[in-house]
Amino acid sequence: MTHPEPAPRPPLTRDRVLRTAIALADASGIDSLTMRKLGVELGVEAMSLYRHVANKVDLLDGMIDAVFAEIDLPADEADWRTAMRRRAISARTVMSRHPWATGLMESRATPGPATLRHHDGVIGTLRGAGFSTELTAHVVSVLDSYIYGFSLQEATAEHLLQPGYDRGNEFLFGLDLILDGLERSRHGA
């Protein structure tokens, strides 16, 4: 009796390494991610990973860049407020899928192409809407602080309000308050 040969394992690539690392971090948290565990998950020795990522820092940089790639970029045709609202909602959704990433999103010393494309899209939308350079910096800081802070709080704290409380409604309420204030600042009010 002959046994069928096992299906060939897909080739090891940087993308496969990063996607597997993200899945492990999603399942067990970033602190539990080691090169050894990643190698086991991929069916290779940990040393094989170093052909695709230089070290753990490069792995984390790549993982964060992949997370940024999941966030919707501001659309060219949308007005700034709609674009920033859509981007904020998308970022919160992505961070809820990858709660480990929230604290690392802006800490990478070597941002990847998706991260740079994301920031360029946000800044370009704001500058195109007439925000000054200084006000654009403020807008990005305020929005990202709100998005990351809300996502971090959502990932680490239970809300003790009545049954049926919807954190999504809370997020949108705060986001709209911020966007209203930014609109007033944009017009010098």
Short mmCIF file of N, CA, C and O in Angstrom, two decimals, residues 23-96:
data_model
loop_
_atom_site.label_atom_id
_atom_site.label_comp_id
_atom_site.label_asym_id
_atom_site.label_seq_id
_atom_site.Cartn_x
_atom_site.Cartn_y
_atom_site.Cartn_z
N ALA A 23 -0.12 36.32 12.89
CA ALA A 23 -1.12 35.36 13.39
C ALA A 23 -0.75 34.87 14.79
O ALA A 23 -1.62 34.75 15.66
N LEU A 24 0.52 34.60 15.02
CA LEU A 24 0.96 34.17 16.35
C LEU A 24 0.76 35.28 17.38
O LEU A 24 0.30 35.02 18.49
N ALA A 25 1.11 36.51 17.02
CA ALA A 25 0.93 37.64 17.95
C ALA A 25 -0.56 37.87 18.21
O ALA A 25 -0.95 38.17 19.35
N ASP A 26 -1.39 37.73 17.20
CA ASP A 26 -2.84 37.87 17.38
C ASP A 26 -3.36 36.83 18.36
O ASP A 26 -4.22 37.12 19.19
N ALA A 27 -2.85 35.62 18.26
CA ALA A 27 -3.35 34.51 19.08
C ALA A 27 -2.83 34.55 20.51
O ALA A 27 -3.56 34.24 21.45
N SER A 28 -1.55 34.94 20.67
CA SER A 28 -0.92 34.80 21.99
C SER A 28 -0.30 36.07 22.54
O SER A 28 0.25 36.05 23.63
N GLY A 29 -0.32 37.15 21.78
CA GLY A 29 0.30 38.39 22.23
C GLY A 29 1.72 38.51 21.74
O GLY A 29 2.39 37.52 21.46
N ILE A 30 2.17 39.74 21.63
CA ILE A 30 3.50 40.01 21.07
C ILE A 30 4.62 39.52 21.98
O ILE A 30 5.67 39.11 21.51
N ASP A 31 4.40 39.53 23.28
CA ASP A 31 5.45 39.11 24.20
C ASP A 31 5.76 37.63 24.09
O ASP A 31 6.86 37.20 24.45
N SER A 32 4.83 36.85 23.59
CA SER A 32 5.06 35.41 23.46
C SER A 32 5.71 35.04 22.13
O SER A 32 6.09 33.89 21.93
N LEU A 33 5.84 36.00 21.23
CA LEU A 33 6.42 35.72 19.92
C LEU A 33 7.94 35.62 20.02
O LEU A 33 8.60 36.58 20.41
N THR A 34 8.46 34.47 19.66
CA THR A 34 9.92 34.28 19.59
C THR A 34 10.26 33.73 18.21
O THR A 34 9.40 33.17 17.53
N MET A 35 11.51 33.88 17.84
CA MET A 35 11.94 33.34 16.55
C MET A 35 11.81 31.82 16.56
O MET A 35 11.44 31.23 15.55
N ARG A 36 12.06 31.20 17.69
CA ARG A 36 11.93 29.74 17.79
C ARG A 36 10.48 29.31 17.55
O ARG A 36 10.22 28.40 16.76
N LYS A 37 9.53 29.97 18.23
CA LYS A 37 8.11 29.63 18.04
C LYS A 37 7.66 29.89 16.61
O LYS A 37 6.88 29.12 16.03
N LEU A 38 8.15 30.96 16.04
CA LEU A 38 7.81 31.28 14.66
C LEU A 38 8.34 30.20 13.72
O LEU A 38 7.64 29.75 12.81
N GLY A 39 9.58 29.78 13.95
CA GLY A 39 10.15 28.71 13.14
C GLY A 39 9.35 27.42 13.24
O GLY A 39 9.07 26.76 12.22
N VAL A 40 8.95 27.06 14.45
CA VAL A 40 8.14 25.86 14.65
C VAL A 40 6.84 25.98 13.87
O VAL A 40 6.43 25.03 13.18
N GLU A 41 6.19 27.12 13.97
CA GLU A 41 4.92 27.32 13.27
C GLU A 41 5.09 27.18 11.75
O GLU A 41 4.20 26.69 11.06
N LEU A 42 6.23 27.63 11.25
CA LEU A 42 6.49 27.58 9.81
C LEU A 42 7.12 26.25 9.39
O LEU A 42 7.30 26.00 8.19
N GLY A 43 7.48 25.41 10.36
CA GLY A 43 8.08 24.12 10.06
C GLY A 43 9.53 24.21 9.63
O GLY A 43 10.01 23.37 8.86
N VAL A 44 10.24 25.22 10.15
CA VAL A 44 11.67 25.40 9.82
C VAL A 44 12.45 25.69 11.10
O VAL A 44 11.87 26.02 12.13
N GLU A 45 13.73 25.56 11.00
CA GLU A 45 14.59 25.97 12.11
C GLU A 45 14.59 27.49 12.19
O GLU A 45 14.50 28.18 11.17
N ALA A 46 14.70 28.01 13.39
CA ALA A 46 14.69 29.46 13.58
C ALA A 46 15.74 30.16 12.73
O ALA A 46 15.51 31.25 12.22
N MET A 47 16.88 29.53 12.56
CA MET A 47 17.96 30.15 11.77
C MET A 47 17.53 30.41 10.32
O MET A 47 18.02 31.34 9.69
N SER A 48 16.62 29.60 9.80
CA SER A 48 16.14 29.80 8.42
C SER A 48 15.40 31.12 8.26
O SER A 48 15.34 31.68 7.17
N LEU A 49 14.82 31.60 9.35
CA LEU A 49 14.07 32.85 9.29
C LEU A 49 14.97 34.04 8.96
O LEU A 49 14.51 35.03 8.37
N TYR A 50 16.23 33.96 9.35
CA TYR A 50 17.14 35.09 9.18
C TYR A 50 17.51 35.35 7.72
O TYR A 50 18.16 36.34 7.42
N ARG A 51 17.07 34.49 6.83
CA ARG A 51 17.22 34.78 5.39
C ARG A 51 16.16 35.76 4.93
O ARG A 51 16.27 36.36 3.87
N HIS A 52 15.10 35.91 5.76
CA HIS A 52 13.95 36.73 5.38
C HIS A 52 13.72 37.94 6.27
O HIS A 52 13.10 38.91 5.85
N VAL A 53 14.20 37.86 7.50
CA VAL A 53 14.19 38.99 8.42
C VAL A 53 15.56 39.05 9.09
O VAL A 53 16.09 38.01 9.50
N ALA A 54 16.10 40.23 9.20
CA ALA A 54 17.46 40.37 9.72
C ALA A 54 17.54 40.02 11.20
O ALA A 54 18.54 39.45 11.66
N ASN A 55 16.49 40.36 11.95
CA ASN A 55 16.49 40.13 13.40
C ASN A 55 15.07 40.40 13.90
O ASN A 55 14.16 40.67 13.12
N LYS A 56 14.90 40.36 15.20
CA LYS A 56 13.56 40.55 15.78
C LYS A 56 13.05 41.97 15.51
O LYS A 56 11.86 42.16 15.27
N VAL A 57 13.93 42.96 15.51
CA VAL A 57 13.51 44.34 15.22
C VAL A 57 12.97 44.43 13.79
O VAL A 57 11.93 45.03 13.55
N ASP A 58 13.67 43.82 12.85
CA ASP A 58 13.22 43.81 11.46
C ASP A 58 11.89 43.07 11.34
O ASP A 58 11.00 43.49 10.59
N LEU A 59 11.73 41.99 12.09
CA LEU A 59 10.46 41.26 12.11
C LEU A 59 9.33 42.17 12.59
O LEU A 59 8.28 42.26 11.95
N LEU A 60 9.55 42.86 13.72
CA LEU A 60 8.52 43.77 14.24
C LEU A 60 8.22 44.91 13.27
O LEU A 60 7.05 45.26 13.07
N ASP A 61 9.26 45.48 12.67
CA ASP A 61 9.05 46.54 11.68
C ASP A 61 8.17 46.04 10.54
O ASP A 61 7.23 46.72 10.11
N GLY A 62 8.46 44.85 10.05
CA GLY A 62 7.68 44.28 8.96
C GLY A 62 6.25 43.98 9.36
O GLY A 62 5.31 44.18 8.58
N MET A 63 6.07 43.48 10.58
CA MET A 63 4.72 43.18 11.08
C MET A 63 3.89 44.46 11.17
O MET A 63 2.74 44.49 10.73
N ILE A 64 4.48 45.52 11.71
CA ILE A 64 3.76 46.78 11.84
C ILE A 64 3.45 47.36 10.47
O ILE A 64 2.36 47.89 10.24
N ASP A 65 4.38 47.24 9.54
CA ASP A 65 4.12 47.74 8.19
C ASP A 65 2.95 46.98 7.56
O ASP A 65 2.10 47.58 6.90
N ALA A 66 2.88 45.68 7.79
CA ALA A 66 1.77 44.89 7.27
C ALA A 66 0.45 45.31 7.91
O ALA A 66 -0.59 45.33 7.24
N VAL A 67 0.47 45.66 9.18
CA VAL A 67 -0.74 46.14 9.85
C VAL A 67 -1.16 47.48 9.25
O VAL A 67 -2.34 47.70 8.96
N PHE A 68 -0.21 48.39 9.04
CA PHE A 68 -0.54 49.67 8.40
C PHE A 68 -1.16 49.45 7.02
O PHE A 68 -2.06 50.20 6.62
N ALA A 69 -0.70 48.43 6.31
CA ALA A 69 -1.23 48.16 4.97
C ALA A 69 -2.71 47.78 5.02
O ALA A 69 -3.42 47.93 4.02
N GLU A 70 -3.20 47.32 6.17
CA GLU A 70 -4.61 46.93 6.30
C GLU A 70 -5.53 48.14 6.53
O GLU A 70 -6.74 48.02 6.36
N ILE A 71 -4.98 49.27 6.94
CA ILE A 71 -5.79 50.45 7.23
C ILE A 71 -6.13 51.16 5.93
O ILE A 71 -5.26 51.42 5.10
N ASP A 72 -7.41 51.49 5.76
CA ASP A 72 -7.84 52.20 4.55
C ASP A 72 -7.15 53.55 4.46
O ASP A 72 -7.15 54.33 5.41
N LEU A 73 -6.61 53.83 3.29
CA LEU A 73 -6.01 55.14 3.03
C LEU A 73 -7.10 56.14 2.72
O LEU A 73 -8.16 55.78 2.18
N PRO A 74 -6.86 57.41 3.04
CA PRO A 74 -7.85 58.43 2.66
C PRO A 74 -8.07 58.41 1.16
O PRO A 74 -7.13 58.31 0.38
N ALA A 75 -9.34 58.49 0.76
CA ALA A 75 -9.68 58.49 -0.66
C ALA A 75 -9.48 59.88 -1.24
O ALA A 75 -9.81 60.87 -0.59
N ASP A 76 -8.98 59.93 -2.45
CA ASP A 76 -8.73 61.23 -3.11
C ASP A 76 -10.00 62.04 -3.28
O ASP A 76 -9.98 63.26 -3.18
N GLU A 77 -11.12 61.37 -3.54
CA GLU A 77 -12.34 62.11 -3.83
C GLU A 77 -13.08 62.58 -2.59
O GLU A 77 -13.98 63.40 -2.68
N ALA A 78 -12.73 62.05 -1.43
CA ALA A 78 -13.45 62.40 -0.20
C ALA A 78 -12.96 63.73 0.36
O ALA A 78 -11.79 64.09 0.22
N ASP A 79 -13.88 64.45 1.02
CA ASP A 79 -13.44 65.65 1.72
C ASP A 79 -12.62 65.21 2.92
O ASP A 79 -12.68 64.04 3.34
N TRP A 80 -11.85 66.12 3.50
CA TRP A 80 -10.90 65.76 4.55
C TRP A 80 -11.60 65.10 5.73
O TRP A 80 -11.10 64.12 6.28
N ARG A 81 -12.75 65.63 6.12
CA ARG A 81 -13.43 65.10 7.30
C ARG A 81 -13.91 63.66 7.07
O ARG A 81 -13.72 62.79 7.92
N THR A 82 -14.51 63.42 5.93
CA THR A 82 -14.96 62.07 5.59
C THR A 82 -13.76 61.12 5.51
O THR A 82 -13.82 60.00 6.01
N ALA A 83 -12.68 61.60 4.89
CA ALA A 83 -11.48 60.77 4.75
C ALA A 83 -10.87 60.44 6.12
O ALA A 83 -10.49 59.30 6.37
N MET A 84 -10.79 61.43 7.01
CA MET A 84 -10.20 61.19 8.33
C MET A 84 -11.11 60.32 9.19
O MET A 84 -10.64 59.49 9.98
N ARG A 85 -12.41 60.47 9.03
CA ARG A 85 -13.36 59.64 9.79
C ARG A 85 -13.25 58.19 9.32
O ARG A 85 -13.17 57.26 10.12
N ARG A 86 -13.24 57.99 8.01
CA ARG A 86 -13.12 56.64 7.45
C ARG A 86 -11.79 56.01 7.88
O ARG A 86 -11.75 54.84 8.26
N ARG A 87 -10.73 56.77 7.82
CA ARG A 87 -9.42 56.27 8.21
C ARG A 87 -9.40 55.90 9.69
O ARG A 87 -8.87 54.87 10.09
N ALA A 88 -10.00 56.73 10.55
CA ALA A 88 -10.02 56.45 11.99
C ALA A 88 -10.80 55.19 12.29
O ALA A 88 -10.37 54.35 13.10
N ILE A 89 -11.94 55.02 11.65
CA ILE A 89 -12.75 53.82 11.86
C ILE A 89 -12.00 52.59 11.38
O ILE A 89 -11.97 51.55 12.05
N SER A 90 -11.36 52.69 10.24
CA SER A 90 -10.58 51.58 9.71
C SER A 90 -9.41 51.24 10.64
O SER A 90 -9.15 50.06 10.92
N ALA A 91 -8.71 52.26 11.12
CA ALA A 91 -7.58 52.03 12.03
C ALA A 91 -8.04 51.32 13.30
O ALA A 91 -7.40 50.37 13.77
N ARG A 92 -9.15 51.76 13.86
CA ARG A 92 -9.67 51.11 15.07
C ARG A 92 -10.04 49.66 14.79
O ARG A 92 -9.76 48.76 15.59
N THR A 93 -10.64 49.40 13.65
CA THR A 93 -11.00 48.03 13.28
C THR A 93 -9.76 47.16 13.15
O THR A 93 -9.72 46.03 13.66
N VAL A 94 -8.74 47.68 12.49
CA VAL A 94 -7.50 46.93 12.31
C VAL A 94 -6.83 46.68 13.66
O VAL A 94 -6.37 45.57 13.94
N MET A 95 -6.80 47.69 14.52
CA MET A 95 -6.18 47.52 15.82
C MET A 95 -6.95 46.55 16.71
O MET A 95 -6.36 45.90 17.57
N SER A 96 -8.25 46.45 16.49
CA SER A 96 -9.01 45.47 17.27
C SER A 96 -8.67 44.05 16.81
O SER A 96 -8.73 43.11 17.60
#
